[in-house]
Each structure stands twice: as C-alpha cells, then as structure tokens.
C-alpha cells in the first residue's frame, strides 16, 4: 500500500509558534506523537519528517522549513522523493472560512486565498490532493486577515488547541480506515 504524506503548513521559527497560521504544524506535532516518532531534518526536501504506521498504513508526516507561501516546493520534493501521487498527500492548513474548531477533510478544491495552498497547487500542477482544513474563524471587526492569522491564540482558544489537534488526527485516521 502506498504511504500517506501528511504535511502541516506553518511558518518556521519561534516568532510564529502558537499563531493561528501555524495550526498545521501543531497538527503535525500531534500526528508525530501518534506515530510514536520524532521529527528529523530531511535535507533533500528542506523539511522535517517523522514516519510511522497508522491504521496499518505507513504515514510520512512533514513540516516544511520554508515559509508558508513557499510550501509547494518542499511538498513537491517530498512527493518526488517518496514517489507519491498528489492523491496520497494531505495538506493540513488554517481556514478562515470555517468557525474555530471545525475540522474538515476534502479532496481537491480551491485555495480560498490561502497562499500555502496556492503554492502547493502550483508546484504539484494539480488541485487533486487532500486538504485538512482547520477552522480558525474570521478576524474580528475590520482586522486585516493577514494580521489575524499571525496573531497568537487567545487564552480561551489556546485551551482548545490540543483537542482540535486530536480531532484533526482522528480525521486523518478515519480516512485511512
């Protein structure tokens, strides 16, 4: 059976840790824990990779070491290195269009203005990959969406993040069954 590549989107570095835009990295960390694996640098693809088995299928969990808007290059490099078709890739990303806490796995679709998805689609040359959307809600008032996604979670939201990440991993697991 072909491995499943799960890529969490985020921005590298401590400056972005704990922000809405890095929920993909948070889910990847949770998945690595489920795989009982830790991340190591995969130099050929400019990513951090953790590998293991989930529901009887090999899962490769990755976090690009590039910025969100350039995620497509490392994702394409991973797909080529592991000989994977786009349909065997799940990209985990923040989603402004969904209420906070919503987790939705879908095949293909538009990028909804998400630059990480746009970069992935451009690099893979197709929209035919899976997206695991993690709802972060809309910005309050007239706040710029770009500023909103780079803000840290509120105290109330921060308490929910471990549950949200566990829900996302459960969604990945159910897709494997």
CSV table of C-alpha atoms in Angstrom, one decimal, residues 45 69 82 121 171:
chain,number,residue,atom,x,y,z
A,45,UNK,CA,13.4,18.2,0.7
A,69,UNK,CA,3.9,31.0,0.9
A,82,UNK,CA,8.8,9.2,-1.8
A,121,UNK,CA,-1.3,23.6,-6.2
A,171,UNK,CA,-10.0,12.7,10.9
